[in-house]
């Protein structure tokens, strides 16, 4: 059983984006690891962990809520 662990900044993904992420990753795992068998879906576990912006650092700089808003604005 594959367990996919995703860590992201809290507030970056809304519920629709999370559901899309779960769906697409599940489909990918069914295709790659499950050989295309749709029954393999029941074995795909996904854990999404959301952490505060202040717990993240990029290039040695702690993320701010403003940075998160800027990143979120660039998501399609």
CSV table of N, CA and C in Angstrom, one decimal:
chain,number,residue,atom,x,y,z
A,1,UNK,N,0.8,-1.2,0.0
A,1,UNK,CA,0.0,0.0,0.0
A,1,UNK,C,0.9,1.2,0.0
A,2,UNK,N,0.7,2.1,-1.0
A,2,UNK,CA,1.5,3.3,-1.0
A,2,UNK,C,0.9,4.4,0.0
A,3,UNK,N,1.8,5.0,0.7
A,3,UNK,CA,1.4,6.2,1.5
A,3,UNK,C,2.2,7.4,1.0
A,4,UNK,N,1.4,8.3,0.5
A,4,UNK,CA,2.0,9.6,-0.1
A,4,UNK,C,1.8,10.6,1.0
A,5,UNK,N,2.9,11.2,1.4
A,5,UNK,CA,2.9,12.3,2.4
A,5,UNK,C,3.2,13.6,1.8
A,6,UNK,N,2.3,14.5,1.8
A,6,UNK,CA,2.5,15.9,1.2
A,6,UNK,C,2.5,16.9,2.4
A,7,UNK,N,3.5,17.7,2.3
A,7,UNK,CA,3.6,18.8,3.3
A,7,UNK,C,3.5,20.1,2.6
A,8,UNK,N,2.7,21.0,3.1
A,8,UNK,CA,2.5,22.3,2.4
A,8,UNK,C,2.2,23.4,3.5
A,9,UNK,N,2.3,24.6,3.0
A,9,UNK,CA,2.0,25.7,3.9
A,9,UNK,C,0.5,25.8,4.1
A,10,UNK,N,0.1,26.0,5.4
A,10,UNK,CA,-1.3,26.2,5.8
A,10,UNK,C,-1.9,27.4,5.0
A,11,UNK,N,-3.1,27.1,4.4
A,11,UNK,CA,-3.8,28.2,3.7
A,11,UNK,C,-3.4,28.3,2.2
A,12,UNK,N,-2.4,27.5,1.8
A,12,UNK,CA,-2.0,27.6,0.4
A,12,UNK,C,-3.0,27.0,-0.5
A,13,UNK,N,-3.6,25.8,-0.1
A,13,UNK,CA,-4.6,25.1,-0.9
A,13,UNK,C,-6.0,25.2,-0.3
A,14,UNK,N,-6.9,25.6,-1.1
A,14,UNK,CA,-8.3,25.5,-0.6
A,14,UNK,C,-8.8,24.1,-0.8
A,15,UNK,N,-10.0,23.9,-0.3
A,15,UNK,CA,-10.6,22.5,-0.3
A,15,UNK,C,-10.7,21.9,-1.7
A,16,UNK,N,-11.1,22.7,-2.7
A,16,UNK,CA,-11.2,22.2,-4.1
A,16,UNK,C,-9.8,21.8,-4.6
A,17,UNK,N,-8.8,22.5,-4.3
A,17,UNK,CA,-7.4,22.2,-4.7
A,17,UNK,C,-6.9,20.9,-4.0
A,18,UNK,N,-7.3,20.8,-2.7
A,18,UNK,CA,-6.9,19.5,-2.0
A,18,UNK,C,-7.6,18.3,-2.6
A,19,UNK,N,-8.9,18.4,-2.9
A,19,UNK,CA,-9.6,17.3,-3.5
A,19,UNK,C,-9.0,17.0,-4.9
A,20,UNK,N,-8.7,18.0,-5.7
A,20,UNK,CA,-8.1,17.7,-7.0
A,20,UNK,C,-6.7,17.0,-6.8
A,21,UNK,N,-5.9,17.5,-5.9
A,21,UNK,CA,-4.7,16.8,-5.6
A,21,UNK,C,-4.8,15.4,-5.2
A,22,UNK,N,-5.7,15.1,-4.3
A,22,UNK,CA,-6.0,13.7,-3.9
A,22,UNK,C,-6.4,12.8,-5.1
A,23,UNK,N,-7.3,13.4,-5.9
A,23,UNK,CA,-7.8,12.6,-7.0
A,23,UNK,C,-6.7,12.3,-8.0
A,24,UNK,N,-6.0,13.3,-8.4
A,24,UNK,CA,-5.0,13.2,-9.4
A,24,UNK,C,-3.8,12.3,-8.9
A,25,UNK,N,-3.4,12.4,-7.7
A,25,UNK,CA,-2.3,11.6,-7.2
A,25,UNK,C,-2.8,10.1,-7.1
A,26,UNK,N,-4.0,9.9,-6.7
A,26,UNK,CA,-4.6,8.6,-6.6
A,26,UNK,C,-4.6,8.0,-8.0
A,27,UNK,N,-5.1,8.7,-9.0
A,27,UNK,CA,-5.1,8.2,-10.4
A,27,UNK,C,-3.7,7.9,-10.9
A,28,UNK,N,-2.7,8.7,-10.6
A,28,UNK,CA,-1.4,8.4,-11.0
A,28,UNK,C,-0.8,7.2,-10.3
A,29,UNK,N,-1.1,7.0,-9.1
A,29,UNK,CA,-0.6,5.8,-8.4
A,29,UNK,C,-1.3,4.5,-8.9
A,30,UNK,N,-2.6,4.6,-9.3
A,30,UNK,CA,-3.3,3.5,-9.9
A,30,UNK,C,-2.6,3.1,-11.2
A,31,UNK,N,-2.3,4.1,-12.0
A,31,UNK,CA,-1.7,3.9,-13.3
A,31,UNK,C,-0.3,3.3,-13.1
A,32,UNK,N,0.5,3.9,-12.3
A,32,UNK,CA,1.9,3.5,-12.2
A,32,UNK,C,2.1,2.2,-11.3
A,33,UNK,N,1.6,2.2,-10.1
A,33,UNK,CA,1.9,1.1,-9.2
A,33,UNK,C,0.8,0.0,-9.3
A,34,UNK,N,-0.4,0.5,-9.6
A,34,UNK,CA,-1.5,-0.5,-9.7
A,34,UNK,C,-1.8,-1.1,-11.0
A,35,UNK,N,-0.9,-0.8,-12.0
A,35,UNK,CA,-1.1,-1.3,-13.3
A,35,UNK,C,-2.4,-1.0,-14.0
A,36,UNK,N,-3.0,0.1,-13.6
A,36,UNK,CA,-4.2,0.6,-14.2
A,36,UNK,C,-5.5,-0.1,-13.6
A,37,UNK,N,-5.3,-0.9,-12.6
A,37,UNK,CA,-6.5,-1.6,-12.0
A,37,UNK,C,-7.2,-0.6,-11.1
A,38,UNK,N,-8.4,-0.2,-11.4
A,38,UNK,CA,-9.2,0.8,-10.6
A,38,UNK,C,-9.4,0.3,-9.1
A,39,UNK,N,-9.4,-1.0,-8.9
A,39,UNK,CA,-9.5,-1.5,-7.5
A,39,UNK,C,-8.3,-1.1,-6.6
A,40,UNK,N,-7.2,-0.7,-7.3
A,40,UNK,CA,-6.0,-0.4,-6.5
A,40,UNK,C,-6.2,0.9,-5.7
A,41,UNK,N,-7.2,1.7,-6.1
A,41,UNK,CA,-7.5,3.0,-5.4
A,41,UNK,C,-7.6,2.8,-3.9
A,42,UNK,N,-8.2,1.7,-3.5
A,42,UNK,CA,-8.5,1.5,-2.0
A,42,UNK,C,-7.2,1.3,-1.3
A,43,UNK,N,-6.0,1.1,-2.0
A,43,UNK,CA,-4.8,1.0,-1.3
A,43,UNK,C,-3.9,2.2,-1.3
A,44,UNK,N,-4.4,3.3,-1.9
A,44,UNK,CA,-3.6,4.5,-2.0
A,44,UNK,C,-4.0,5.4,-0.9
A,45,UNK,N,-3.1,5.7,0.0
A,45,UNK,CA,-3.3,6.5,1.2
A,45,UNK,C,-2.5,7.8,0.9
A,46,UNK,N,-3.2,8.9,1.2
A,46,UNK,CA,-2.5,10.2,1.1
A,46,UNK,C,-2.7,11.0,2.4
A,47,UNK,N,-1.6,11.5,2.9
A,47,UNK,CA,-1.6,12.3,4.1
A,47,UNK,C,-1.1,13.7,3.8
A,48,UNK,N,-2.0,14.7,4.0
A,48,UNK,CA,-1.7,16.1,3.7
A,48,UNK,C,-1.4,16.8,5.0
A,49,UNK,N,-0.2,17.3,5.2
A,49,UNK,CA,0.1,18.0,6.4
A,49,UNK,C,0.3,19.5,6.1
A,50,UNK,N,-0.4,20.3,6.8
A,50,UNK,CA,-0.3,21.7,6.6
A,50,UNK,C,0.4,22.4,7.8
A,51,UNK,N,1.4,23.2,7.5
A,51,UNK,CA,2.1,23.8,8.6
A,51,UNK,C,2.1,25.3,8.4
A,52,UNK,N,2.2,26.0,9.5
A,52,UNK,CA,2.1,27.5,9.5
A,52,UNK,C,3.3,28.0,8.7
A,53,UNK,N,3.1,29.2,8.1
A,53,UNK,CA,4.1,29.8,7.2
A,53,UNK,C,5.4,30.0,8.0
A,54,UNK,N,5.3,30.4,9.3
A,54,UNK,CA,6.4,30.6,10.1
A,54,UNK,C,7.3,29.4,10.4
A,55,UNK,N,6.8,28.2,10.0
A,55,UNK,CA,7.5,27.0,10.2
A,55,UNK,C,8.3,26.6,8.9
A,56,UNK,N,8.2,27.5,7.9
A,56,UNK,CA,8.9,27.2,6.6
A,56,UNK,C,10.0,28.3,6.4
A,57,UNK,N,11.0,27.9,5.7
A,57,UNK,CA,12.0,28.8,5.2
A,57,UNK,C,12.4,28.5,3.8
A,58,UNK,N,12.5,29.5,3.0
A,58,UNK,CA,13.0,29.4,1.6
A,58,UNK,C,14.3,30.3,1.5
A,59,UNK,N,15.4,29.8,1.1
A,59,UNK,CA,16.6,30.5,0.9
A,59,UNK,C,17.0,31.2,2.3
A,60,UNK,N,16.7,30.5,3.4
A,60,UNK,CA,17.1,31.0,4.7
A,60,UNK,C,16.2,32.1,5.3
A,61,UNK,N,15.1,32.3,4.6
A,61,UNK,CA,14.2,33.4,5.0
A,61,UNK,C,12.9,32.7,5.4
A,62,UNK,N,12.4,33.1,6.6
A,62,UNK,CA,11.1,32.5,7.1
A,62,UNK,C,10.0,33.1,6.2
A,63,UNK,N,9.0,32.3,5.8
A,63,UNK,CA,7.9,32.7,5.1
A,63,UNK,C,7.0,33.6,5.9
A,64,UNK,N,6.4,34.6,5.3
A,64,UNK,CA,5.4,35.4,5.9
A,64,UNK,C,4.0,35.1,5.3
A,65,UNK,N,3.0,35.6,6.0
A,65,UNK,CA,1.6,35.4,5.4
A,65,UNK,C,1.5,36.2,4.1
A,66,UNK,N,2.2,37.3,3.9
A,66,UNK,CA,2.3,38.0,2.7
A,66,UNK,C,2.9,37.2,1.6
A,67,UNK,N,4.0,36.5,1.9
A,67,UNK,CA,4.6,35.6,0.9
A,67,UNK,C,3.6,34.5,0.5
A,68,UNK,N,2.9,33.9,1.4
A,68,UNK,CA,2.0,32.9,1.1
A,68,UNK,C,0.9,33.4,0.2
A,69,UNK,N,0.4,34.6,0.5
A,69,UNK,CA,-0.7,35.2,-0.4
A,69,UNK,C,-0.1,35.4,-1.8
A,70,UNK,N,1.1,35.8,-1.9
A,70,UNK,CA,1.7,36.0,-3.2
A,70,UNK,C,1.8,34.6,-4.0
A,71,UNK,N,2.3,33.6,-3.3
A,71,UNK,CA,2.4,32.3,-3.9
A,71,UNK,C,1.0,31.8,-4.3
A,72,UNK,N,0.1,31.9,-3.4
A,72,UNK,CA,-1.3,31.5,-3.7
A,72,UNK,C,-1.9,32.2,-4.9
A,73,UNK,N,-1.6,33.4,-5.0
A,73,UNK,CA,-2.1,34.2,-6.2
A,73,UNK,C,-1.5,33.7,-7.5
A,74,UNK,N,-0.4,33.0,-7.5
A,74,UNK,CA,0.2,32.5,-8.7
A,74,UNK,C,-0.2,31.1,-9.0
A,75,UNK,N,-1.0,30.4,-8.1
A,75,UNK,CA,-1.5,29.1,-8.4
A,75,UNK,C,-2.6,29.2,-9.4
A,76,UNK,N,-2.7,28.2,-10.3
A,76,UNK,CA,-3.7,28.2,-11.3
A,76,UNK,C,-5.0,27.6,-10.7
